[in-house]
XYZ file of C-alpha atoms in Angstrom:
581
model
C 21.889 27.278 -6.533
C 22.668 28.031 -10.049
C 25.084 26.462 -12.106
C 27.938 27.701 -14.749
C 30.577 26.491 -16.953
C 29.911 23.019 -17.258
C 31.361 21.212 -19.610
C 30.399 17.662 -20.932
C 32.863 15.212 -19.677
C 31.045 16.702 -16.326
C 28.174 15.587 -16.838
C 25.963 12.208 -16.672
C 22.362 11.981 -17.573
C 19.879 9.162 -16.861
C 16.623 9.305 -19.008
C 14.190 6.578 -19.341
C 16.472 3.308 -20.016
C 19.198 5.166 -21.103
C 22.765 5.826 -19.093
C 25.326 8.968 -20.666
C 28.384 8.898 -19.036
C 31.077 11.878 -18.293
C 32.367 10.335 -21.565
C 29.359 10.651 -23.685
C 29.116 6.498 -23.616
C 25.293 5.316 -24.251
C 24.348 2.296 -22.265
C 20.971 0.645 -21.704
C 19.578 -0.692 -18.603
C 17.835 -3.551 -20.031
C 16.428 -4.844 -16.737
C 14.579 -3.551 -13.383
C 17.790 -3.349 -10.822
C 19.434 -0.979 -8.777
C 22.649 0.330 -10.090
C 25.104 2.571 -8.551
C 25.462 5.862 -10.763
C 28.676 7.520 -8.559
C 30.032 6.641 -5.623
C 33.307 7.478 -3.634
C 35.381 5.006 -2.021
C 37.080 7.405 0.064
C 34.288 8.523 1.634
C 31.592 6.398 1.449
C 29.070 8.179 -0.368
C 26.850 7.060 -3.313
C 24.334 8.065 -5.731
C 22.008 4.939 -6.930
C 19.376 4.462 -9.299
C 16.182 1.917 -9.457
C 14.903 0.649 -12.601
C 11.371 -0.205 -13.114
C 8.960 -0.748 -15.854
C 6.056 1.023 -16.634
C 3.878 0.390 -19.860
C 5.740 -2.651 -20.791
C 7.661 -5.090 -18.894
C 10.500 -5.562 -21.260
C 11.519 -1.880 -21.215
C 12.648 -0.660 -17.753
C 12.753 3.560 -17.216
C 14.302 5.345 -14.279
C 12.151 5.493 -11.218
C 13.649 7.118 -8.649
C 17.248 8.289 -7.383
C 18.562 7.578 -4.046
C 21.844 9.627 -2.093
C 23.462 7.791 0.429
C 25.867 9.857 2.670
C 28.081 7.448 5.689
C 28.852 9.997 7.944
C 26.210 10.939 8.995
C 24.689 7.638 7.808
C 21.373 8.934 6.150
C 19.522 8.150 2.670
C 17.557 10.977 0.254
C 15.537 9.297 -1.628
C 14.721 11.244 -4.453
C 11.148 9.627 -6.065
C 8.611 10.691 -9.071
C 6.316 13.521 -8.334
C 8.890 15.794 -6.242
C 8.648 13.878 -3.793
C 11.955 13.530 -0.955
C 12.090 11.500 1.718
C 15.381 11.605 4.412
C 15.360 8.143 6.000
C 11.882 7.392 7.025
C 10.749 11.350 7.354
C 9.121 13.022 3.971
C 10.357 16.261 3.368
C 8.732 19.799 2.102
C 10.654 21.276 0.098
C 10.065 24.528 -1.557
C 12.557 26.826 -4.152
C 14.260 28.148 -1.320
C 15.481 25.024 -0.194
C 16.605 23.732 2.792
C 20.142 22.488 4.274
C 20.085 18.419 5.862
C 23.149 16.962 6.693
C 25.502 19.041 4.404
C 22.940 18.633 1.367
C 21.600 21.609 0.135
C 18.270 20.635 -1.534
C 14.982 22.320 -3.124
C 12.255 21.436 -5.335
C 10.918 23.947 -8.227
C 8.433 23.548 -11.156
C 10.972 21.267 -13.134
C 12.062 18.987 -10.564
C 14.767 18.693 -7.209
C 18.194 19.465 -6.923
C 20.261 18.484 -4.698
C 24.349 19.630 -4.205
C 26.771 18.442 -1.293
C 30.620 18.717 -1.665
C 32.263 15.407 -1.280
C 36.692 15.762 -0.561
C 36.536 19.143 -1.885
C 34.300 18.152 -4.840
C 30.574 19.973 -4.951
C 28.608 17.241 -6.642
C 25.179 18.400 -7.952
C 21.940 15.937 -8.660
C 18.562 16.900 -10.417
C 15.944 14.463 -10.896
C 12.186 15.615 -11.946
C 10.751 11.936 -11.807
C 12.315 10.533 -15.441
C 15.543 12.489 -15.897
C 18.296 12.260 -13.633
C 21.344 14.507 -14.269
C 24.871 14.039 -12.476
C 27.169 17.453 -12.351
C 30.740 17.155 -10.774
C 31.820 20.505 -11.530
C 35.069 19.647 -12.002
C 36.778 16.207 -13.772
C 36.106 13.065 -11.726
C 38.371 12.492 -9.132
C 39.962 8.729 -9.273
C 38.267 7.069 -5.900
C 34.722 7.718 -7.900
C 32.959 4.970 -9.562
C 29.812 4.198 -11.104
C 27.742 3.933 -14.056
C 28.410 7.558 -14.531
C 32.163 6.852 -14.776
C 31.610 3.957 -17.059
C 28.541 2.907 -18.358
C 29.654 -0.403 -19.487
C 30.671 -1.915 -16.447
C 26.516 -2.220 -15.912
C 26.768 -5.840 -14.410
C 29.301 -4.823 -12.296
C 27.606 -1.548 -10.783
C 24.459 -3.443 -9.748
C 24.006 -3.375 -6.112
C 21.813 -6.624 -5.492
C 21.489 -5.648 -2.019
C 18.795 -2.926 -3.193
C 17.539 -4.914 -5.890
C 14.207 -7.213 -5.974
C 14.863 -10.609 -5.924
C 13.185 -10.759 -9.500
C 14.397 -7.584 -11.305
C 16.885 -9.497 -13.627
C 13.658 -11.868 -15.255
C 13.700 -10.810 -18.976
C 10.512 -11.046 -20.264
C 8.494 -10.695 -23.882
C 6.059 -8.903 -24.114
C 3.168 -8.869 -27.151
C 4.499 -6.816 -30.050
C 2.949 -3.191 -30.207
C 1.793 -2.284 -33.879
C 2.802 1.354 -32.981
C 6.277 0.210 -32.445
C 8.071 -1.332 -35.567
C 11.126 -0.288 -35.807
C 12.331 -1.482 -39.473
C 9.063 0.366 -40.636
C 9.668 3.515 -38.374
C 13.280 3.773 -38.575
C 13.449 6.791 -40.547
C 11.104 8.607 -38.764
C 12.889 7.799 -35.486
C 15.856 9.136 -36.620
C 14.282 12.135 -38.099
C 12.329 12.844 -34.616
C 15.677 12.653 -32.100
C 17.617 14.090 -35.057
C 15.697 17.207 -33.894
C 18.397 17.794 -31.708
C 20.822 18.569 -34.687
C 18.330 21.097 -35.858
C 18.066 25.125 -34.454
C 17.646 25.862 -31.939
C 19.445 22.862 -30.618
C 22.349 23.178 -33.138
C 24.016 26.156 -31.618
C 24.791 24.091 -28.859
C 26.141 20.843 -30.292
C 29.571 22.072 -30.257
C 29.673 22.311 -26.377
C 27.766 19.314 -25.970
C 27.420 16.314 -28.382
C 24.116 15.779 -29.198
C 25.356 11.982 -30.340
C 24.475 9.696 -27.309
C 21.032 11.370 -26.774
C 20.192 11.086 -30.601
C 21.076 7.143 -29.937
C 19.347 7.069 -26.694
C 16.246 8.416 -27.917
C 15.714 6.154 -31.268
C 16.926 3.488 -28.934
C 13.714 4.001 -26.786
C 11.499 4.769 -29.416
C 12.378 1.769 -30.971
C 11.021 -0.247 -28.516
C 8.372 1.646 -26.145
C 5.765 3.820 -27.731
C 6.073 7.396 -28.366
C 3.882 7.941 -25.295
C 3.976 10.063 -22.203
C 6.128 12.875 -23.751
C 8.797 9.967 -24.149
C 10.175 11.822 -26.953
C 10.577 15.394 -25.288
C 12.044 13.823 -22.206
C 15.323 13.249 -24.321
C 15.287 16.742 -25.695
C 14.685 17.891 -22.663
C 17.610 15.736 -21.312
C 19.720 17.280 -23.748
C 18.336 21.176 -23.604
C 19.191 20.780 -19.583
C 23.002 19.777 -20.350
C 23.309 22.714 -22.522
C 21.447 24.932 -20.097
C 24.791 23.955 -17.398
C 27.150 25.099 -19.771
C 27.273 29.101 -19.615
C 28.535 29.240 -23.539
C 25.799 27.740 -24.744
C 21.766 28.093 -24.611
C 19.271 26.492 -26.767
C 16.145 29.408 -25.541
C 12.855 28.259 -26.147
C 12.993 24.617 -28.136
C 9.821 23.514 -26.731
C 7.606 25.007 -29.379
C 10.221 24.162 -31.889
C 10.339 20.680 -31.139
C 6.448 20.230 -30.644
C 6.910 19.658 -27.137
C 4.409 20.571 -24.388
C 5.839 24.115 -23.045
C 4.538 22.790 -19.626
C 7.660 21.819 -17.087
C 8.619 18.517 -14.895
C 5.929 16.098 -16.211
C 4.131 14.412 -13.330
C 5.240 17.047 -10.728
C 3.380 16.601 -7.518
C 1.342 13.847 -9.441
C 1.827 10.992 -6.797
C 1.435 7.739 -7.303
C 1.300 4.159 -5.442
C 4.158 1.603 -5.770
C 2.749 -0.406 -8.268
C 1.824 2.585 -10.850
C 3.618 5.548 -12.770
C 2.450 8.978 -13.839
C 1.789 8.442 -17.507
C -0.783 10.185 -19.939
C -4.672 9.039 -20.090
C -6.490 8.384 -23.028
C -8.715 10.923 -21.813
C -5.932 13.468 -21.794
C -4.162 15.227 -18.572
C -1.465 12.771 -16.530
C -2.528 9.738 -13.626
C -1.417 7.026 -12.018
C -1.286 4.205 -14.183
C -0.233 0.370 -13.724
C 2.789 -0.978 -14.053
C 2.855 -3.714 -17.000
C 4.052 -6.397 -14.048
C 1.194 -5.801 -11.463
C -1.236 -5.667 -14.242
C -0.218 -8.546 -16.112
C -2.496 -11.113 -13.975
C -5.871 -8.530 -14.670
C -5.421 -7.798 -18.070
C -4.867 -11.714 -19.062
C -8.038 -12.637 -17.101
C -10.083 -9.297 -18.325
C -10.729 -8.139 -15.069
C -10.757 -5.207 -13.314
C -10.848 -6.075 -9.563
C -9.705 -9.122 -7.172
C -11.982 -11.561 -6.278
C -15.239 -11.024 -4.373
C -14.927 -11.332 -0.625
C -17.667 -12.561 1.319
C -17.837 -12.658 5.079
C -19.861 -13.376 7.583
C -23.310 -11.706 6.305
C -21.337 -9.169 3.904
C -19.648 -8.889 0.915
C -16.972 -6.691 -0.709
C -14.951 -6.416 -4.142
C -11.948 -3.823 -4.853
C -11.423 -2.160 -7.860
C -8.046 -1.223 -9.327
C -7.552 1.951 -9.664
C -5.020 2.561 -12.432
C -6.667 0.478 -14.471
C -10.024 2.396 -13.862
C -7.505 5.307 -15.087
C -6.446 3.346 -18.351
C -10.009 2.937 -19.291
C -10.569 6.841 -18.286
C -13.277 5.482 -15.692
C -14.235 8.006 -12.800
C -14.408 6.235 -10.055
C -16.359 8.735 -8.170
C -19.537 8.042 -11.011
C -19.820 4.458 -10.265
C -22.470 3.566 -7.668
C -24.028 0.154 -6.724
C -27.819 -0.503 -7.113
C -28.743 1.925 -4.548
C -27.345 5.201 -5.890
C -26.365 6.305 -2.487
C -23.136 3.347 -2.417
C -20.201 4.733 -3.755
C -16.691 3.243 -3.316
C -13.960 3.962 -1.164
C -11.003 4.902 -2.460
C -7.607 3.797 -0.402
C -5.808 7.219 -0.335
C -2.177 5.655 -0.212
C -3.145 2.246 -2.514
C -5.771 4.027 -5.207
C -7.669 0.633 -4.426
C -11.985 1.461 -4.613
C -13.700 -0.607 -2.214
C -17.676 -0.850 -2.601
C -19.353 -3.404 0.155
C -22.711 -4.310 1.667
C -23.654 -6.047 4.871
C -27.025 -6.790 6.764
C -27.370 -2.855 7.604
C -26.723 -1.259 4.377
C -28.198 -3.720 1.707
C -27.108 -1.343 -0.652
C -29.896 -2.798 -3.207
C -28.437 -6.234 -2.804
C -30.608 -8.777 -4.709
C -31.423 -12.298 -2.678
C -32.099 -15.498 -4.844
C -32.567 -18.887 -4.252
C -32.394 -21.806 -7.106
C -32.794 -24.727 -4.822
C -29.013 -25.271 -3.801
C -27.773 -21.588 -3.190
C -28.577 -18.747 -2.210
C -27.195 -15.536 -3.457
C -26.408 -11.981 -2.608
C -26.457 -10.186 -5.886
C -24.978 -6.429 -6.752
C -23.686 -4.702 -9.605
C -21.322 -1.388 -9.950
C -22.872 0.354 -12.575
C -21.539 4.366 -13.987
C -24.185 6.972 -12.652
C -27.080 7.489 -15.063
C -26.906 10.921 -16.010
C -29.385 13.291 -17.707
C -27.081 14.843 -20.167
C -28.024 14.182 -23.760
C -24.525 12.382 -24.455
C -22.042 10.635 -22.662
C -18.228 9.859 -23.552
C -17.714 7.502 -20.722
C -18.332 3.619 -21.692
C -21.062 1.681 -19.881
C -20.188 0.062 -16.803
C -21.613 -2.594 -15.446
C -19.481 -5.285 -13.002
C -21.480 -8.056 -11.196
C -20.250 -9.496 -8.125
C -21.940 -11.830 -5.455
C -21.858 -13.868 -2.590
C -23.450 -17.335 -2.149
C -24.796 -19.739 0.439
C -24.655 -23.043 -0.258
C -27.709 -25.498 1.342
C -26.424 -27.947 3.373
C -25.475 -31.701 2.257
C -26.799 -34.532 4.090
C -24.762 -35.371 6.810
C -25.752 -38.336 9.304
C -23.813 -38.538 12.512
C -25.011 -40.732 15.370
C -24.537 -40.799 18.671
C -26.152 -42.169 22.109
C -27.401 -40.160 24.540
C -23.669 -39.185 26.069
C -23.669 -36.653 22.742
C -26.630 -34.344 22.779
C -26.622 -32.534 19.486
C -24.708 -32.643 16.182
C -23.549 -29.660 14.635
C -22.994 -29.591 10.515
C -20.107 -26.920 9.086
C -21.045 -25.549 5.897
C -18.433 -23.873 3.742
C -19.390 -22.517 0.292
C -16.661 -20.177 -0.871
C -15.668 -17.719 1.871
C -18.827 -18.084 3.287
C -19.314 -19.948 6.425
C -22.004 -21.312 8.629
C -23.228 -24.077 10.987
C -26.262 -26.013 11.837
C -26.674 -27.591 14.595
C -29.584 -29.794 16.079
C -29.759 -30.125 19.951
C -32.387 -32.200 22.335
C -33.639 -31.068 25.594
C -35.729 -32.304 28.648
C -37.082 -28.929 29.300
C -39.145 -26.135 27.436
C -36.995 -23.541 28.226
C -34.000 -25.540 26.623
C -31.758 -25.082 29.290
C -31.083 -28.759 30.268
C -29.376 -29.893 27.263
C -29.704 -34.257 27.228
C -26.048 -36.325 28.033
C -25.205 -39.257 29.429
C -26.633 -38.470 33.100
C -30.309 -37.811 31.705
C -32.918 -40.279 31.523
C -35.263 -40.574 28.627
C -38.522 -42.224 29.415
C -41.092 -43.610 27.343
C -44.238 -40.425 26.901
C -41.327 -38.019 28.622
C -41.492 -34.668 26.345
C -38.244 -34.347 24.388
C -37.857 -30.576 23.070
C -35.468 -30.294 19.786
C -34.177 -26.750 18.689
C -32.575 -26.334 14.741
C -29.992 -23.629 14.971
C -27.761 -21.821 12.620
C -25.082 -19.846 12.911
C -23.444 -16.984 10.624
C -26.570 -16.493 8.009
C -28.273 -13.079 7.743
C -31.654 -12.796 9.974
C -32.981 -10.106 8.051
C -33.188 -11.689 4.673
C -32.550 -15.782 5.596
C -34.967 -18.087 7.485
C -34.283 -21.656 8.199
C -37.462 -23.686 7.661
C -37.823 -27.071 8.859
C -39.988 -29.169 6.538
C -40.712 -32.945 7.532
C -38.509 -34.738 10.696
C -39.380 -38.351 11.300
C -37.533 -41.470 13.470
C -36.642 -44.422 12.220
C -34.735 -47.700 13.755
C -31.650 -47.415 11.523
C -29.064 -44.844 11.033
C -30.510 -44.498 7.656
C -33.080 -41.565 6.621
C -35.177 -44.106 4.097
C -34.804 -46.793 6.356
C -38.721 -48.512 7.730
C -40.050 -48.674 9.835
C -40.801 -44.744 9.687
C -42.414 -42.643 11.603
C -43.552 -39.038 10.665
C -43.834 -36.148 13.855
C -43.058 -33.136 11.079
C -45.032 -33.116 7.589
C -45.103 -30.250 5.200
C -43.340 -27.804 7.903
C -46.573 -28.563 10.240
C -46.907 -31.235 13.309
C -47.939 -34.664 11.630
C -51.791 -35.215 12.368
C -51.095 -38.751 13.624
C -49.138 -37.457 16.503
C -51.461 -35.331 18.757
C -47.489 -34.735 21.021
C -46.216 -32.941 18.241
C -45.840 -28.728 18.573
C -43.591 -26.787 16.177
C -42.411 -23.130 17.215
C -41.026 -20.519 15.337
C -40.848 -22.783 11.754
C -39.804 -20.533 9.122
C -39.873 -17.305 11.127
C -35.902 -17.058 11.563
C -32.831 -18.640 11.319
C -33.514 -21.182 14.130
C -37.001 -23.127 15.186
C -37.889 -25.613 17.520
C -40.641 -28.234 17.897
C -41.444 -31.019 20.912
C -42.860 -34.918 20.930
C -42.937 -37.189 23.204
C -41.011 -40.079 23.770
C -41.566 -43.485 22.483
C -40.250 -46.554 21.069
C -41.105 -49.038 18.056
C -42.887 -51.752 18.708
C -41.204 -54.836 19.014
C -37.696 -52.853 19.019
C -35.525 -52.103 22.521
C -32.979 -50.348 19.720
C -31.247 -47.106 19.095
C -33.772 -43.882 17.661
C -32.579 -42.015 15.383
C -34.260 -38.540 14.300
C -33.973 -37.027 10.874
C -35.188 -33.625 9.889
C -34.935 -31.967 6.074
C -34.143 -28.258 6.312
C -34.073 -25.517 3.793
C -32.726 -21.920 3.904
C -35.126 -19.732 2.276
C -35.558 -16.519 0.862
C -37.570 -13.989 3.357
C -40.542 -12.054 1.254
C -43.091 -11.217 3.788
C -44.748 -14.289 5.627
C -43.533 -16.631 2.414
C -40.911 -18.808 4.507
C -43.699 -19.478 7.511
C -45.783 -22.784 6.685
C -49.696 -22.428 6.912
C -50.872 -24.868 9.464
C -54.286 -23.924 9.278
C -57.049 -26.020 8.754
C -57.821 -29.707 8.875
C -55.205 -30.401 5.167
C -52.456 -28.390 6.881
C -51.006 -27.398 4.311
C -48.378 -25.545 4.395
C -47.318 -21.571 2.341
C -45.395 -22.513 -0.851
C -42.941 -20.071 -1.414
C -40.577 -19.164 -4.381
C -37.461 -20.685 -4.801
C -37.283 -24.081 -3.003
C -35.123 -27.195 -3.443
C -34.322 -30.403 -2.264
C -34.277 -30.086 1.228
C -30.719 -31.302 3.381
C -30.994 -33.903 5.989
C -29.544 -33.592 9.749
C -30.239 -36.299 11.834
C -29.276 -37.173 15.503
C -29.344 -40.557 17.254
C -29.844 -41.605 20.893
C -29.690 -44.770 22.663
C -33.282 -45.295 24.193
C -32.757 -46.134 27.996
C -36.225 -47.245 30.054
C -36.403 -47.999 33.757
């Protein structure tokens, strides 16, 4: 719906930080709040406006626009990149617009508009993602209030209802060499004074180009001249002029060096915690917002921390600040070329991950106390002669950590012992379990009876380590009379990951071969001692390559494989009371 004959006092615009009242008063909005632009007390409806940063945390810029109508009671929330929602339902909205509720709204290149008639007043809103502009069409009526009304009642329009808990924390940022404004002053004044220059001059007699000139330098003299900053003013004040039918300002753009392209960021949508803003590599995306980057950009980081799982791993990339760094997500790969990252759709989070099926060129190590899942993101080689894209290279792993010694007794009414290892957010258990059978389905308690030469089957389990790249080997068990591993006497059944050759009783299964193993003795008893046993086995996760994990028994030495990678081994142990008939 077009619009003619406005005149000034008519008119409020919101640009960037910047509030121009009907009166032509210039206020600041020096933190992120909600304020309330207009509203009628008669009637119950409002116009509000959010406040967020973008670049910098000390310099807030309008972020979206919000109408709030009481009968009927719904909300059009007006947000950057065109986009409307009514309520909770997102709208499509085309020139031709569309009628909700007694609003009449529609979306074109430059932004929306939006017009209802409130007690005989038509009220008419534009927003194209940074500028707001406020039209009455006639004087204010006296039940309206609002920034618009009076810009310096700003503590007094803030609606704290709306508002973030946080918005009113001041904070100080670094100082930006490109923004010193005793050395720039001059030129600041010189680039909004543009608007006292043709073809903005013919229209400064209909509308005072004043409060934008102090808006703009205002800005300027705080935020970088970034993002077409500058042009948004002019373009603040070439709109105004455009409403008034005695004036026109025709085409300024190319006077003014602005782009001649329309509503910067249209249809650009972004997530909650970025803005549209220009990339170093030219064109607009989504960017962070100083706050939610803060944290990343102290620590020199460009993802959260690594999440490992239960035989996989994970790490998520931020997006926007990919963007700042003009990074393509869709080039980066992990060592297998085929891994790319996800990217969350609604969030602009990328995602890369590998688990026990998809490897994804994962690299296993061992140094003795960990072991440790290994990949890198890495920018796609390419076979072009040059390259303008930086190298790439992020590391991120997972680790398991070899057990500790842990010695927990118990008589024969407590069968096994089970050890929880945590290393990071990786967890696992190993447990150590006696049975009567060879089958290990009768588990020993309190009801069995041990005798002397009966064959005692022990299994070593684990639980939550990777089969296909992990094998638990068991290398030396042995009994002793005290709770204590080094205690004497001593007796070997397990040397070297083979059955000790002084104990003809002793078998060993499956050592080596996978994450659990087994092995069988028979019963027996110290001489000269009617005491408690107590078994103790040393254990070591290791690295799978080939048949490297699995001892080598063979031969009269039995000597066992060595393979790559081994440490001090981790004691379990597990104590019964000996009971004889």
């Amino acid at each position: 719906m077009a619009l003619t004959g406005a005149a000034a006092a008519d008119l409020c615009t919101v640009t960037g930080r910047a509030v121009i009242d009907f009166q032509g008063r210039f206020t600041a909005v020096t933190d992120r709040c909600v304020y309330s632009m207009l509203s009628d007390s008669s009637t119950g409806f409002e116009v509000f406006a959010t406040f967020r940063e973008r670049r910098r945390r000390d310099v807030s810029f309008l972020d979206s626009v919000t109408l709030k109508l009481q009968d009927p009671d719904v909300q059009f929330h007006l947000q950057h990149g065109g986009r409307v929602q009514m309520n909770d339902t997102q709208l499509n909205l085309s020139s031709s617009g569309q009628k909700l509720h007694g609003v009449w709204i529609s979306k074109d290149s430059t932004g929306v508009m939006a017009n209802f008639t409130i007690s005989s007043h038509t009220v008419y809103l534009f927003f194209d993602g940074s500028t707001a502009q406020i039209h009455t069409g006639t004087p204010v009526w006296s039940s309206v209030d609002g920034l618009c009304v009076n810009s310096s009642s700003i503590s007094a329009q803030r609606l704290d209802q709306y508002s973030s808990s946080s918005c009113q924390i001041q904070y100080n940022d670094s100082l930006d060499t490109s923004v010193n404004c005793s050395a720039i002053k001059d030129h600041l004044m010189r680039s909004c004074n543009t608007l006292k220059e043709s073809p903005f001059s013919s229209c400064n007699g209909d509308v005072d180009p004043t409060p934008y000139i102090n808006a703009c330098s205002d800005t300027l003299c705080k935020y970088p001249s970034v993002d077409g900053l500058r042009c948004h003013f002019l373009w603040a004040y070439a709109r105004a002029c455009s409403l008034n039918s005695r004036a026109s300002v025709g085409d300024w753009r190319s006077a003014a060096g602005c782009s001649s392209a329309e509503g910067f960021c249209q249809d650009k949508v972004c997530s909650d915690h970025e803005f549209c803003g220009e990339k170093i590599s030219g064109g607009t995306g989504c960017l962070c917002r100083a706050a939610f980057a803060y944290d990343y950009k102290q620590s020199n980081t460009l993802s959260d921390p690594t999440v490992c799982s239960q035989n996989s791993g994970s790490i998520t990339l931020i997006g926007c600040l990919l963007e700042e760094k003009g990074v393509d997500f869709s080039t980066l790969h992990l060592n297998d070329r085929s891994c790319r990252g996800v990217m969350d759709e609604e969030k602009h989070m990328v995602t890369f991950s590998f688990d026990s099926s998809s490897t994804c060129g994962t690299e296993v190590t061992n140094n003795g106390s960990q072991i440790t899942y290994k990949n890198t993101i890495k920018y796609q080689n390419s076979s072009d002669v040059i390259s303008r894209q930086d190298q790439f290279y992020i590391d991120f792993s997972c680790q398991h950590t070899q057990p500790e010694t842990k010695i927990v007794a118990f008589n024969i009414k407590d069968s096994s012992v089970v050890v929880i290892v945590k290393s990071g957010q990786w967890n696992y258990t190993v447990a150590m379990k006696a049975y009567s059978d060879g089958g290990l389905t009768h588990a020993l308690d309190s009801t069995t009876g041990v005798v002397l030469n009966q064959k005692i089957w022990v299994e070593l389990t684990t639980a939550g380590l990777d089969a296909a790249v992990i094998a638990v080997e068991t290398d030396s068990c042995w009994a002793t009379s005290r709770d204590s591993p080094s205690s004497q006497p001593r007796y070997d059944l397990i040397k070297n990951g083979c059955a000790a050759p002084g104990d003809q009783t002793v078998q060993v299964e499956g050592n080596g071969e996978g994450t659990s193993n087994r092995f069988s003795f028979n019963m027996f008893q110290f001489t000269g001692s009617s005491g408690d046993i107590y078994l103790h086995c040393k254990l070591q996760l290791c690295v799978k390559r080939g048949n490297s994990c699995v001892p080598d028994c063979s031969g009269g030495s039995k000597r066992r494989r060595r393979s790559a990678g081994y440490g001090d081994p981790a004691v379990i142990s597990l104590a019964w009371t000996q009971w004889f008939p």
